[in-house]
Amino acid sequence: GTVRAGAPRNVFVICGDGELHEGSNWEAIMFASHHGLDNLNLVVDDNAIAMLGRTREIVSHGDLAGRLRAFGWETELVTDGHDISPLHAAFSAMKMRRQGCPKAAIARTIKGRGMPGIEDAPLSHVMAPKPEVLASLLEEP
């Protein structure tokens, strides 16, 4: 198909901050900006954790919003990505932003928030919860 800016539908892509260690994502980020894909909205789950450790120890993103802006993206920072109201406000602001460029919401979160044995644990990407932890998670509140 043909790449066309100003398409009538919005497209949302969700990725983790650890995924942004991969070069193919930055190629796509450059492509989207170059072609003015203003209907493209990226949501970055910025929990500072990759599969095997903290992102700052593997490859720091530093000022992620600044990096995306340098590639031609408009950005919104959501300091509490667990709260739907600021996320909604960011999406509304992104919709109103200038046309001709893609947009990104960087949502700060805590990996596995509220889940004992999983919260803020890098290896929770690949581990199976212990039976007692799983049982407690499945209990009725």
Coordinates of N, CA and C in Angstrom, one line a residue:
G1 N 0.8 -1.2 0.0 CA 0.0 0.0 0.0 C 0.8 1.3 0.0
T2 N 0.2 2.4 -0.1 CA 0.8 3.7 -0.2 C 0.8 4.3 1.2
V3 N 1.9 4.9 1.6 CA 1.9 5.7 2.8 C 1.2 7.0 2.6
R4 N 0.3 7.3 3.4 CA -0.5 8.6 3.2 C -0.7 9.3 4.5
A5 N -0.2 10.5 4.6 CA -0.4 11.3 5.8 C -1.9 11.8 5.8
G6 N -2.4 12.1 7.0 CA -3.7 12.7 7.1 C -4.8 11.7 6.9
A7 N -4.5 10.4 7.1 CA -5.5 9.3 7.0 C -6.6 9.6 8.1
P8 N -7.9 9.2 7.8 CA -9.0 9.6 8.7 C -9.0 8.8 10.0
R9 N -8.3 7.7 10.1 CA -8.3 6.9 11.3 C -7.0 7.0 12.1
N10 N -7.2 7.0 13.4 CA -6.0 7.0 14.3 C -5.5 5.6 14.6
V11 N -4.2 5.4 14.6 CA -3.6 4.1 14.9 C -2.8 4.3 16.2
F12 N -3.0 3.4 17.1 CA -2.3 3.4 18.4 C -1.3 2.2 18.5
V13 N -0.1 2.4 18.8 CA 0.9 1.4 19.0 C 1.3 1.5 20.5
I14 N 1.4 0.4 21.2 CA 1.8 0.3 22.5 C 3.1 -0.5 22.6
C15 N 4.1 0.1 23.2 CA 5.4 -0.6 23.4 C 6.0 -0.3 24.7
G16 N 6.9 -1.2 25.2 CA 7.6 -0.9 26.4 C 8.8 -0.2 26.2
D17 N 9.3 0.4 27.2 CA 10.6 1.2 27.1 C 11.8 0.2 26.8
G18 N 11.7 -1.0 27.2 CA 12.8 -2.0 26.9 C 12.8 -2.3 25.4
E19 N 11.6 -2.3 24.8 CA 11.5 -2.5 23.4 C 12.3 -1.5 22.6
L20 N 12.4 -0.3 23.1 CA 13.1 0.8 22.4 C 14.6 0.6 22.4
H21 N 15.1 -0.5 23.0 CA 16.5 -0.8 22.8 C 16.8 -1.4 21.5
E22 N 15.7 -1.7 20.7 CA 15.9 -2.4 19.4 C 15.9 -1.3 18.3
G23 N 16.9 -1.4 17.4 CA 17.0 -0.5 16.3 C 15.9 -0.4 15.4
S24 N 15.2 -1.5 15.2 CA 14.1 -1.5 14.2 C 13.0 -0.5 14.7
N25 N 12.8 -0.4 16.0 CA 11.8 0.6 16.5 C 12.2 2.0 16.1
W26 N 13.5 2.3 16.2 CA 13.9 3.7 15.9 C 13.9 3.9 14.3
E27 N 14.0 2.9 13.6 CA 13.8 3.0 12.1 C 12.4 3.3 11.8
A28 N 11.5 2.7 12.5 CA 10.0 2.9 12.3 C 9.7 4.4 12.8
I29 N 10.3 4.8 13.9 CA 10.1 6.1 14.4 C 10.5 7.2 13.4
M30 N 11.7 7.0 12.8 CA 12.2 7.9 11.7 C 11.3 7.8 10.5
F31 N 10.8 6.7 10.1 CA 10.0 6.5 8.9 C 8.7 7.3 9.1
A32 N 8.0 7.1 10.3 CA 6.8 7.7 10.6 C 6.9 9.2 10.5
S33 N 7.9 9.8 11.1 CA 8.1 11.2 11.1 C 8.4 11.7 9.6
H34 N 9.3 11.0 8.9 CA 9.6 11.4 7.6 C 8.4 11.5 6.7
H35 N 7.5 10.6 6.9 CA 6.3 10.5 6.0 C 5.1 11.2 6.6
G36 N 5.3 11.9 7.7 CA 4.2 12.8 8.3 C 3.0 12.0 8.7
L37 N 3.2 10.8 9.3 CA 2.1 10.0 9.7 C 1.4 10.5 10.9
D38 N 0.6 11.6 10.7 CA 0.0 12.3 11.9 C -1.2 11.5 12.5
N39 N -1.6 10.4 11.9 CA -2.6 9.6 12.6 C -2.0 8.5 13.4
L40 N -0.7 8.5 13.6 CA 0.0 7.4 14.3 C 0.3 8.0 15.7
N41 N -0.1 7.2 16.7 CA 0.0 7.5 18.2 C 0.8 6.4 18.9
L42 N 1.9 6.7 19.4 CA 2.7 5.7 20.2 C 2.5 5.9 21.7
V43 N 2.2 4.8 22.4 CA 2.1 4.9 23.8 C 3.3 4.0 24.4
V44 N 4.2 4.7 25.1 CA 5.3 4.0 25.6 C 5.1 3.7 27.1
D45 N 5.1 2.4 27.5 CA 5.0 2.0 28.9 C 6.4 2.1 29.5
D46 N 6.6 3.2 30.1 CA 7.9 3.6 30.6 C 8.0 3.2 32.1
N47 N 8.3 1.9 32.3 CA 8.5 1.4 33.7 C 9.9 1.2 34.1
A48 N 10.9 1.6 33.2 CA 12.3 1.6 33.5 C 12.9 0.2 33.7
I49 N 12.1 -0.8 33.2 CA 12.6 -2.2 33.3 C 12.5 -2.9 32.0
A50 N 13.6 -3.6 31.7 CA 13.6 -4.5 30.5 C 13.7 -5.9 31.0
M51 N 13.7 -6.9 30.2 CA 13.6 -8.3 30.6 C 14.7 -8.7 31.6
L52 N 15.9 -8.2 31.4 CA 17.0 -8.7 32.2 C 17.5 -7.6 33.2
G53 N 16.8 -6.5 33.4 CA 17.4 -5.5 34.3 C 16.7 -4.1 34.1
R54 N 17.3 -3.1 34.7 CA 16.8 -1.8 34.6 C 17.3 -1.1 33.3
T55 N 16.4 -0.4 32.7 CA 16.8 0.2 31.4 C 18.0 1.1 31.5
R56 N 18.1 1.8 32.6 CA 19.2 2.8 32.8 C 20.6 2.0 32.9
E57 N 20.6 0.8 33.2 CA 21.8 0.0 33.3 C 22.1 -0.7 32.0
I58 N 21.1 -1.0 31.2 CA 21.3 -1.7 29.9 C 21.6 -0.7 28.8
V59 N 20.7 0.2 28.5 CA 20.8 1.3 27.6 C 19.9 2.4 28.1
S60 N 20.4 3.5 28.7 CA 19.6 4.5 29.2 C 18.9 5.3 28.1
H61 N 17.6 5.6 28.3 CA 16.9 6.4 27.3 C 17.1 7.9 27.6
G62 N 17.6 8.2 28.7 CA 17.8 9.6 29.1 C 16.5 10.3 29.0
D63 N 16.4 11.4 28.3 CA 15.2 12.2 28.0 C 14.5 11.6 26.8
L64 N 13.7 10.6 27.1 CA 13.0 9.9 26.0 C 12.1 10.8 25.2
A65 N 11.4 11.7 25.8 CA 10.5 12.7 25.1 C 11.4 13.5 24.2
G66 N 12.5 14.0 24.7 CA 13.4 14.8 23.9 C 14.0 14.0 22.7
R67 N 14.2 12.8 22.9 CA 14.7 12.0 21.8 C 13.7 11.8 20.7
L68 N 12.4 11.6 21.1 CA 11.4 11.4 20.2 C 11.1 12.8 19.4
R69 N 11.2 13.9 20.2 CA 11.0 15.2 19.5 C 12.1 15.4 18.5
A70 N 13.3 15.0 18.8 CA 14.4 15.2 17.9 C 14.2 14.4 16.6
F71 N 13.4 13.4 16.7 CA 13.1 12.6 15.5 C 11.8 13.1 14.8
G72 N 11.2 14.2 15.3 CA 10.1 14.9 14.7 C 8.7 14.5 15.2
W73 N 8.7 13.9 16.4 CA 7.4 13.5 17.0 C 7.0 14.6 18.1
E74 N 5.7 14.7 18.2 CA 5.1 15.5 19.3 C 5.0 14.5 20.5
T75 N 5.2 15.0 21.7 CA 5.2 14.1 22.9 C 4.3 14.7 24.0
E76 N 3.8 13.8 24.8 CA 3.1 14.1 26.0 C 3.6 13.2 27.1
L77 N 3.9 13.7 28.3 CA 4.4 12.9 29.4 C 3.3 12.7 30.3
V78 N 3.0 11.4 30.7 CA 2.0 11.1 31.7 C 2.7 10.5 32.9
T79 N 2.8 11.3 34.0 CA 3.6 10.9 35.2 C 3.0 9.7 35.9
D80 N 1.7 9.5 35.8 CA 1.1 8.3 36.4 C 0.3 7.5 35.3
G81 N 1.0 6.6 34.7 CA 0.4 5.8 33.6 C -0.7 4.8 34.1
H82 N -0.9 4.7 35.4 CA -1.9 3.8 35.9 C -3.2 4.5 36.1
D83 N -3.2 5.8 35.9 CA -4.5 6.6 36.1 C -5.0 7.0 34.8
I84 N -6.3 6.6 34.5 CA -6.9 6.8 33.2 C -7.1 8.2 32.9
S85 N -7.4 9.1 33.9 CA -7.6 10.5 33.6 C -6.5 11.2 32.9
P86 N -5.2 11.1 33.4 CA -4.1 11.8 32.7 C -3.8 11.1 31.4
L87 N -4.1 9.8 31.2 CA -3.9 9.2 29.9 C -4.9 9.8 28.9
H88 N -6.1 9.9 29.4 CA -7.2 10.5 28.5 C -6.8 11.9 28.1
A89 N -6.4 12.7 29.1 CA -6.0 14.1 28.8 C -4.8 14.1 27.8
A90 N -3.9 13.2 27.9 CA -2.7 13.1 27.0 C -3.2 12.8 25.6
F91 N -4.1 11.8 25.5 CA -4.6 11.5 24.2 C -5.4 12.6 23.5
S92 N -6.2 13.3 24.3 CA -6.9 14.5 23.9 C -6.0 15.6 23.4
A93 N -4.9 15.8 24.2 CA -3.9 16.8 23.8 C -3.2 16.4 22.5
M94 N -2.9 15.1 22.4 CA -2.2 14.6 21.2 C -3.1 14.8 19.9
K95 N -4.4 14.6 20.1 CA -5.3 14.8 19.0 C -5.3 16.3 18.5
M96 N -5.1 17.2 19.4 CA -5.2 18.6 19.1 C -3.8 19.2 18.6
R97 N -2.8 18.4 18.8 CA -1.4 18.8 18.4 C -1.3 19.1 16.9
R98 N -0.2 19.7 16.5 CA -0.1 20.0 15.1 C -0.2 18.8 14.2
Q99 N -0.7 19.0 13.0 CA -0.8 18.0 12.0 C 0.5 17.8 11.3
G100 N 0.7 16.7 10.6 CA 1.9 16.4 9.9 C 3.0 15.7 10.6
C101 N 2.7 15.2 11.8 CA 3.8 14.5 12.5 C 3.1 13.5 13.5
P102 N 3.8 12.4 13.7 CA 3.3 11.4 14.7 C 3.4 11.9 16.1
K103 N 2.6 11.3 17.0 CA 2.6 11.7 18.4 C 2.9 10.5 19.3
A104 N 3.4 10.8 20.5 CA 3.8 9.8 21.5 C 3.4 10.3 22.9
A105 N 2.8 9.3 23.6 CA 2.5 9.5 25.1 C 3.5 8.6 25.8
I106 N 4.2 9.2 26.7 CA 5.2 8.4 27.5 C 4.5 8.3 28.9
A107 N 4.1 7.1 29.2 CA 3.3 6.8 30.4 C 4.3 6.1 31.5
R108 N 4.6 6.9 32.5 CA 5.4 6.3 33.6 C 4.6 5.3 34.4
T109 N 5.0 4.1 34.6 CA 4.3 3.1 35.3 C 5.3 2.3 36.2
I110 N 4.7 1.4 37.0 CA 5.5 0.5 37.8 C 5.1 -0.9 37.3
K111 N 6.1 -1.6 36.9 CA 5.9 -3.0 36.4 C 5.2 -3.8 37.4
G112 N 4.1 -4.5 37.0 CA 3.3 -5.4 37.9 C 2.8 -4.7 39.2
R113 N 2.5 -3.4 39.1 CA 2.0 -2.7 40.3 C 0.9 -3.4 41.0
G114 N 1.1 -3.6 42.3 CA 0.1 -4.2 43.2 C 0.1 -5.7 43.2
M115 N 1.1 -6.3 42.6 CA 1.2 -7.8 42.5 C 2.4 -8.2 43.3
P116 N 2.2 -8.8 44.5 CA 3.3 -9.3 45.3 C 4.2 -10.3 44.6
G117 N 5.5 -10.1 44.7 CA 6.4 -11.0 44.1 C 6.6 -10.7 42.6
I118 N 5.9 -9.8 42.0 CA 6.0 -9.4 40.6 C 6.3 -7.9 40.5
E119 N 5.7 -7.1 41.4 CA 5.9 -5.6 41.3 C 7.4 -5.2 41.2
D120 N 7.7 -4.4 40.2 CA 9.0 -3.8 40.1 C 10.2 -4.9 40.0
A121 N 9.8 -6.1 39.5 CA 10.8 -7.1 39.4 C 11.1 -7.4 37.9
P122 N 12.4 -7.1 37.5 CA 12.7 -7.3 36.1 C 12.4 -8.7 35.5
L123 N 12.7 -9.7 36.3 CA 12.5 -11.1 35.8 C 11.0 -11.5 35.7
S124 N 10.1 -10.6 36.2 CA 8.7 -11.0 36.0 C 8.3 -11.0 34.6
H125 N 9.1 -10.5 33.7 CA 8.9 -10.7 32.2 C 8.8 -12.1 31.8
V126 N 9.6 -13.0 32.5 CA 9.8 -14.3 32.0 C 9.5 -15.4 33.1
M127 N 9.2 -15.0 34.3 CA 9.0 -16.0 35.3 C 7.5 -16.4 35.5
A128 N 7.3 -17.5 35.9 CA 5.9 -18.0 36.3 C 5.8 -17.7 37.8
P129 N 4.6 -17.1 38.2 CA 4.5 -16.8 39.6 C 4.4 -18.1 40.4
K130 N 5.0 -18.0 41.6 CA 4.9 -19.2 42.5 C 3.4 -19.5 42.8
P131 N 3.1 -20.7 43.1 CA 1.7 -21.1 43.3 C 1.0 -20.3 44.3
E132 N 1.7 -20.0 45.5 CA 1.0 -19.2 46.5 C 0.8 -17.8 46.1
V133 N 1.7 -17.2 45.3 CA 1.5 -15.8 44.8 C 0.3 -15.8 43.8
L134 N 0.3 -16.8 42.9 CA -0.8 -16.8 42.0 C -2.1 -17.0 42.7
A135 N -2.2 -17.9 43.7 CA -3.4 -18.1 44.4 C -3.9 -16.8 45.1
S136 N -3.0 -16.0 45.7 CA -3.4 -14.8 46.3 C -3.8 -13.7 45.3
L137 N -3.3 -13.7 44.1 CA -3.7 -12.8 43.1 C -5.1 -13.1 42.6
L138 N -5.5 -14.4 42.6 CA -6.8 -14.8 42.1 C -7.9 -14.8 43.1
E139 N -7.5 -14.5 44.4 CA -8.6 -14.4 45.4 C -9.5 -13.3 45.2
E140 N -10.7 -13.5 45.6 CA -11.7 -12.4 45.5 C -11.3 -11.3 46.5
P141 N -11.5 -10.0 46.1 CA -11.2 -8.9 47.0 C -12.1 -8.8 48.2

